[in-house]
Coordinates of C-alpha atoms in Angstrom, one line a residue:
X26 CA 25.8 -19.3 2.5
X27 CA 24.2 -15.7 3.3
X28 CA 23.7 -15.1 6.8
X29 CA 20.4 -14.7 8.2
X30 CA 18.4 -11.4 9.1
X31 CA 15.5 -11.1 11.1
X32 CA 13.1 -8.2 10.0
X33 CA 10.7 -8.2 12.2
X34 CA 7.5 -5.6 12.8
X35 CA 5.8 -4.8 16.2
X36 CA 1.9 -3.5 15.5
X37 CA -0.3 -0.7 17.4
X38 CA -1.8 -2.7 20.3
X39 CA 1.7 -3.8 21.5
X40 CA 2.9 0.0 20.8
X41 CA -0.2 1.4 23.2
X42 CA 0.7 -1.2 26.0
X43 CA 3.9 0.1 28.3
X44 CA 4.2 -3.3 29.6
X45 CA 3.5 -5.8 26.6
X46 CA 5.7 -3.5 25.0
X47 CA 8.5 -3.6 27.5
X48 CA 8.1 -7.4 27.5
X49 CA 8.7 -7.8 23.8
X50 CA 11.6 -5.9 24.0
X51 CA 13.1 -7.7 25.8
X52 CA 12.5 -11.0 23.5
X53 CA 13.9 -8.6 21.0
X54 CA 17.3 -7.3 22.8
X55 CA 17.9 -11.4 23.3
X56 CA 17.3 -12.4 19.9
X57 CA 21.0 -13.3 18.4
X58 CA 22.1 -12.6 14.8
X59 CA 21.4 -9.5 12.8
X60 CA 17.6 -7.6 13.5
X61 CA 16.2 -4.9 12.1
X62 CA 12.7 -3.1 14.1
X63 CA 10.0 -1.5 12.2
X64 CA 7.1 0.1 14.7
X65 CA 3.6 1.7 14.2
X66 CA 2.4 4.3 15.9
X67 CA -0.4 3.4 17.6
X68 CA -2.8 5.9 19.3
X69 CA -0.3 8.2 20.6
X70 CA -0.9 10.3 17.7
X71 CA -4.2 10.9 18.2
X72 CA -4.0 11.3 21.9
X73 CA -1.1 14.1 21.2
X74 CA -3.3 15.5 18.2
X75 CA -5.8 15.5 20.8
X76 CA -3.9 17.8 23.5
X77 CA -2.8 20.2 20.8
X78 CA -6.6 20.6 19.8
X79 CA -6.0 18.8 16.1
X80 CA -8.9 16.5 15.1
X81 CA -7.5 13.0 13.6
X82 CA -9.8 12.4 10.1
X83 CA -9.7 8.8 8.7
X84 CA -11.6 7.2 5.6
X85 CA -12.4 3.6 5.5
X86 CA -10.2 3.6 8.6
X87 CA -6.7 5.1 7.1
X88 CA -5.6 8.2 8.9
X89 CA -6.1 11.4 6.6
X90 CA -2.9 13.3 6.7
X91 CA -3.1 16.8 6.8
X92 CA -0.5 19.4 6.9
X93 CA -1.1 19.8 11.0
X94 CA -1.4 15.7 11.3
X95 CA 1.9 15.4 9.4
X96 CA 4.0 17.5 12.1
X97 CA 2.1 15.3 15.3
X98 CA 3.1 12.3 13.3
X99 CA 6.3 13.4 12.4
X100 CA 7.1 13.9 16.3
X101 CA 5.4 11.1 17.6
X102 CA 6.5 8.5 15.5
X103 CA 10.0 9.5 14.5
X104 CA 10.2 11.4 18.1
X105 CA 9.0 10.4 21.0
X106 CA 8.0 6.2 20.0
X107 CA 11.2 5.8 18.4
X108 CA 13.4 7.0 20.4
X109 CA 11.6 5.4 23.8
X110 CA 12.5 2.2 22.4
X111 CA 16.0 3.1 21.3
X112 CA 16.2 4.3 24.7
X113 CA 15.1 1.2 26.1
X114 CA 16.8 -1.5 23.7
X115 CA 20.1 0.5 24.7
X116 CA 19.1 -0.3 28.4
X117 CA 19.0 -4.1 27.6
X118 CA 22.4 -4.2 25.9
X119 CA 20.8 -3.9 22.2
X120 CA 22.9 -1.3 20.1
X121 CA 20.2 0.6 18.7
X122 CA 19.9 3.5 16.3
X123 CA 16.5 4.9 15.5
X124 CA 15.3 5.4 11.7
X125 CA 13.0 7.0 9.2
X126 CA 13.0 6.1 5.6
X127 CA 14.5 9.8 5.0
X128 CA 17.4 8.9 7.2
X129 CA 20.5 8.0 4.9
X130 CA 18.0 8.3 1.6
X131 CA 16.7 4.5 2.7
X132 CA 13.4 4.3 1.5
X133 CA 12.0 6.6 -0.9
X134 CA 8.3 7.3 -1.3
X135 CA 6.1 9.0 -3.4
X136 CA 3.1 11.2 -2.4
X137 CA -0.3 8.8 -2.8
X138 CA -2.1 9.9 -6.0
X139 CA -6.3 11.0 -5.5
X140 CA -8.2 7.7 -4.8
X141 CA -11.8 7.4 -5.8
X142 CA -13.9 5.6 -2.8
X143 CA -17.5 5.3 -3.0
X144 CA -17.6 7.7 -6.1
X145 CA -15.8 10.6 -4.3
X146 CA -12.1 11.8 -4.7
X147 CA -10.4 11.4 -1.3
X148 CA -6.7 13.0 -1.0
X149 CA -5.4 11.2 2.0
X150 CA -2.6 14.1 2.2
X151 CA 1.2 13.7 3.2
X152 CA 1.1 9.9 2.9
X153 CA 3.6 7.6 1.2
X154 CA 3.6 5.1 -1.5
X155 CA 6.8 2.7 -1.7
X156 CA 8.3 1.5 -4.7
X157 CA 10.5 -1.6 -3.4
X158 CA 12.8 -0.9 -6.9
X159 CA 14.1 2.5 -5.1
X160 CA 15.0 0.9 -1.9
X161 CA 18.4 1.6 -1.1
X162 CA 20.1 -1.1 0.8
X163 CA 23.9 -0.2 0.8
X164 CA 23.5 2.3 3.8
X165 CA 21.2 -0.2 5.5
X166 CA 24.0 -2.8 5.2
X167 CA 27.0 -0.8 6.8
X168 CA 24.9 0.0 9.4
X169 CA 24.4 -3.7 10.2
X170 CA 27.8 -4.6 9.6
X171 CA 28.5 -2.1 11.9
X172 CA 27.1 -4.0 14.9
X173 CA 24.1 -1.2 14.7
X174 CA 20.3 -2.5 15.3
X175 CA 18.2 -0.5 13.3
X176 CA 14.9 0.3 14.3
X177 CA 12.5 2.0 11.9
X178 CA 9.6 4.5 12.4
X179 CA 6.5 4.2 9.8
X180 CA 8.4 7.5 7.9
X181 CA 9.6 7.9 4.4
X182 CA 10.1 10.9 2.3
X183 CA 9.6 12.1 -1.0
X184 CA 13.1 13.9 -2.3
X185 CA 11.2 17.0 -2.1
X186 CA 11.7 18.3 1.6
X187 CA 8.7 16.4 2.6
X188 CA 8.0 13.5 5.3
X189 CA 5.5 10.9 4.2
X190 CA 3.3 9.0 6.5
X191 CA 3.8 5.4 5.5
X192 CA 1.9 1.9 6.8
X193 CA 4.5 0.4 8.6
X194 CA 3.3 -3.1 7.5
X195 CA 4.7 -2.0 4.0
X196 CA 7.9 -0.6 5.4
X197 CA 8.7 -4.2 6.8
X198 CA 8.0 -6.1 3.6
X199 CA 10.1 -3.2 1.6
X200 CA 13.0 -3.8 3.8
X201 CA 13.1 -7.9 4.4
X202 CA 12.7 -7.3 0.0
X203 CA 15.5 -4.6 -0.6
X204 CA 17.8 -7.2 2.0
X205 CA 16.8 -10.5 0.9
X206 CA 19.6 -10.4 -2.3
X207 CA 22.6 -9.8 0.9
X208 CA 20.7 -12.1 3.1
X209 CA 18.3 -14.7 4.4
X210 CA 15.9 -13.2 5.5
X211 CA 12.6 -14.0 8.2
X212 CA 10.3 -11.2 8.1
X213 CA 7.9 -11.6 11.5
X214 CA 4.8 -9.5 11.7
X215 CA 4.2 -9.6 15.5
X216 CA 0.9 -8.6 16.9
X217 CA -1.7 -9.7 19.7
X218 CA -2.9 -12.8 18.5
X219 CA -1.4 -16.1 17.9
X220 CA -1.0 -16.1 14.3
X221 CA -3.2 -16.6 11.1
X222 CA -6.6 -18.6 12.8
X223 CA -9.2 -20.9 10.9
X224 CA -11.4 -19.7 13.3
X225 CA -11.0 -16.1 14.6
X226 CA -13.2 -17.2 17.6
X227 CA -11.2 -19.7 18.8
X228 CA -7.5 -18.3 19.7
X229 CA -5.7 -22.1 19.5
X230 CA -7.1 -22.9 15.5
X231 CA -3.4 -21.1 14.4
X232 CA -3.0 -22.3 10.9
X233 CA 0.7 -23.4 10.8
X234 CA 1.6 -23.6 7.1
X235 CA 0.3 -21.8 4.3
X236 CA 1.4 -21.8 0.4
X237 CA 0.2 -20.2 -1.7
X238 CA -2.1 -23.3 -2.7
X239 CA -3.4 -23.6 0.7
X240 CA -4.0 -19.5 0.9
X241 CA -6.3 -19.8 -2.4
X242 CA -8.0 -22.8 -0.4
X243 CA -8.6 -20.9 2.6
X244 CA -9.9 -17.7 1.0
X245 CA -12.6 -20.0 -1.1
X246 CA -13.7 -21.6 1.9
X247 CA -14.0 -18.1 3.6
X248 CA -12.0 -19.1 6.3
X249 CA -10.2 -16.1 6.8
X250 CA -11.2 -13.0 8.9
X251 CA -11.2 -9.6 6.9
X252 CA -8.3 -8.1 9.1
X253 CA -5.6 -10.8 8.4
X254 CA -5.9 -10.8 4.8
X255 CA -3.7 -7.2 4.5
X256 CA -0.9 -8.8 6.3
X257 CA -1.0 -12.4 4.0
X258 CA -1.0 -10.2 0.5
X259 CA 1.9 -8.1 1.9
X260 CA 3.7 -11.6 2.8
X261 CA 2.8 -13.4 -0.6
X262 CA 4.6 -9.8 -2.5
X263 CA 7.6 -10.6 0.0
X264 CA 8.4 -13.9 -0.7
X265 CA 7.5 -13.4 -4.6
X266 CA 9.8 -10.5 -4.6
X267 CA 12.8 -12.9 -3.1
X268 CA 12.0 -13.0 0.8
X269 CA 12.5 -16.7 2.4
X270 CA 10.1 -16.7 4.8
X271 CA 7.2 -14.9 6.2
X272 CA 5.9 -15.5 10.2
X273 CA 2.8 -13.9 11.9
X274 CA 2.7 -14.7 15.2
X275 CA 2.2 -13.5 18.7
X276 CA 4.7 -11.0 20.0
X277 CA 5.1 -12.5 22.9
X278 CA 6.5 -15.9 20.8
X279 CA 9.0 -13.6 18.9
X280 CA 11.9 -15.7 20.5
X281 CA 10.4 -19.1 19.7
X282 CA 9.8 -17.7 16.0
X283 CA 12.8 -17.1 14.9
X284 CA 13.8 -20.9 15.3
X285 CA 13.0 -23.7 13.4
X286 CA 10.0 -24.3 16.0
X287 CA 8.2 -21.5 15.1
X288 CA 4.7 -21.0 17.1
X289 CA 2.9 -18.8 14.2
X290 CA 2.0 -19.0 10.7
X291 CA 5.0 -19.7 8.5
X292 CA 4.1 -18.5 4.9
X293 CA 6.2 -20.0 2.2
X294 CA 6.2 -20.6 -1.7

């Protein structure tokens, strides 16, 4: 029987709070059995950007990467949030060691083709595109064996020399994928709600189960809110790419959710 891993993601809002993030941490660091820690970036980029006078530039909301916005992220995210948290797992007994996807050649990328939106052609710069196929999991594996806790910063490369801003959301699914033939793995999006809700208005409608029957149910009775769908694709590509199970849930039920009595949304075949 393949022993169980926990992949688990931490989003932006938590990132942006000192003490929700502090708090989850420390579910984290008592969480038993092998873990692995993927984290966004939150708006620390933009307020560094900021002091150092470069202007962040989005499109429909997704963070143009420029050459100057490549270097703040590069720092922020692979700098000075990843290695905090190291930092801080190490002071709660966790033995962490802080990632990209360049480190150890774990998760190739390539550079994101031109995209067409609303008719024009928008390069969104030094941002990555995974292909789960070139996931290298060997590396990953000694590392864990090791005793090591990895924890991974929204980075990949591209085998060229160059660092690729990548959606961190993806970079969990790619992992609990690329580790679900050595394991069993749970993959836990964690962010500031309770998990997926019928009604986005009322914080205690958590959906508990959902198949893929009961997704294509949901969607035609436009149940779901807009920002939640993102996260259900990516787990519906996990599990249909070899992943047990998929949980979103509240990061502060992280502990609880990686039982049988979850609190979340479980997402399953």
């Amino acid at each position: 029987m393949a022993e169980t891993l926990f992949v688990v993601k931490i989003g932006g809002n938590i990132i942006d709070n000192p003490e929700a993030l502090q708090a989850f941490l420390k579910d984290f660091a008592v969480v038993k059995g092998h873990k692995i820690l993927i984290h966004g970036g939150g708006k620390i980029a933009t307020k560094i950007g900021d002091q150092l006078g470069v202007e962040s530039k989005y499109i429909n909301g997704r963070r143009i990467t420029d050459d100057d916005t490549i270097d703040i992220v590069t720092m922020v995210y692979g700098g000075l949030v990843n290695k905090k948290i190291v930092a801080q797992l190490q002071a709660l007994q966790t033995n962490a060691i802080g990632l990209t996807g360049a480190d150890a050649n774990m998760i190739p990328a390539t550079k994101r083709p031109l995209k067409i939106i609303n008719g024009e052609s928008v390069d969104f710069g030094w941002v990555g595109d995974v292909d789960h196929s070139k996931f290298e999991d060997q590396n990953l594996k000694l590392l864990i064996g090791a005793g090591f806790t990895p924890v991974f910063a929204p980075l990949t490369h591209d085998g060229q020399g160059h660092i690729l801003n990548t959606n961190a959301d993806t970079i969990a699914s790619t992992l609990a994928v690329g580790l679900s033939s050595l394991y069993d793995v749970r993959l836990i999006y964690c962010f500031e709600k309770k998990g997926v809700l019928e009604d986005v208005n009322n914080e205690d409608s958590v959906i508990r189960n959902i198949n893929k029957e009961k997704y294509e149910q949901l969607l035609a009775e436009n149940k779901l809110f807009e920002g939640i769908l993102p996260k259900i694709d990516n787990a519906f590509d996990a599990i249909n790419a070899g992943v047990k199970e998929v949980l979103i849930g509240h990061a502060a039920d992280l502990v609880k959710n990686t039982t049988e009595a979850t609190e979340g949304t479980l997402i399953t075949r």
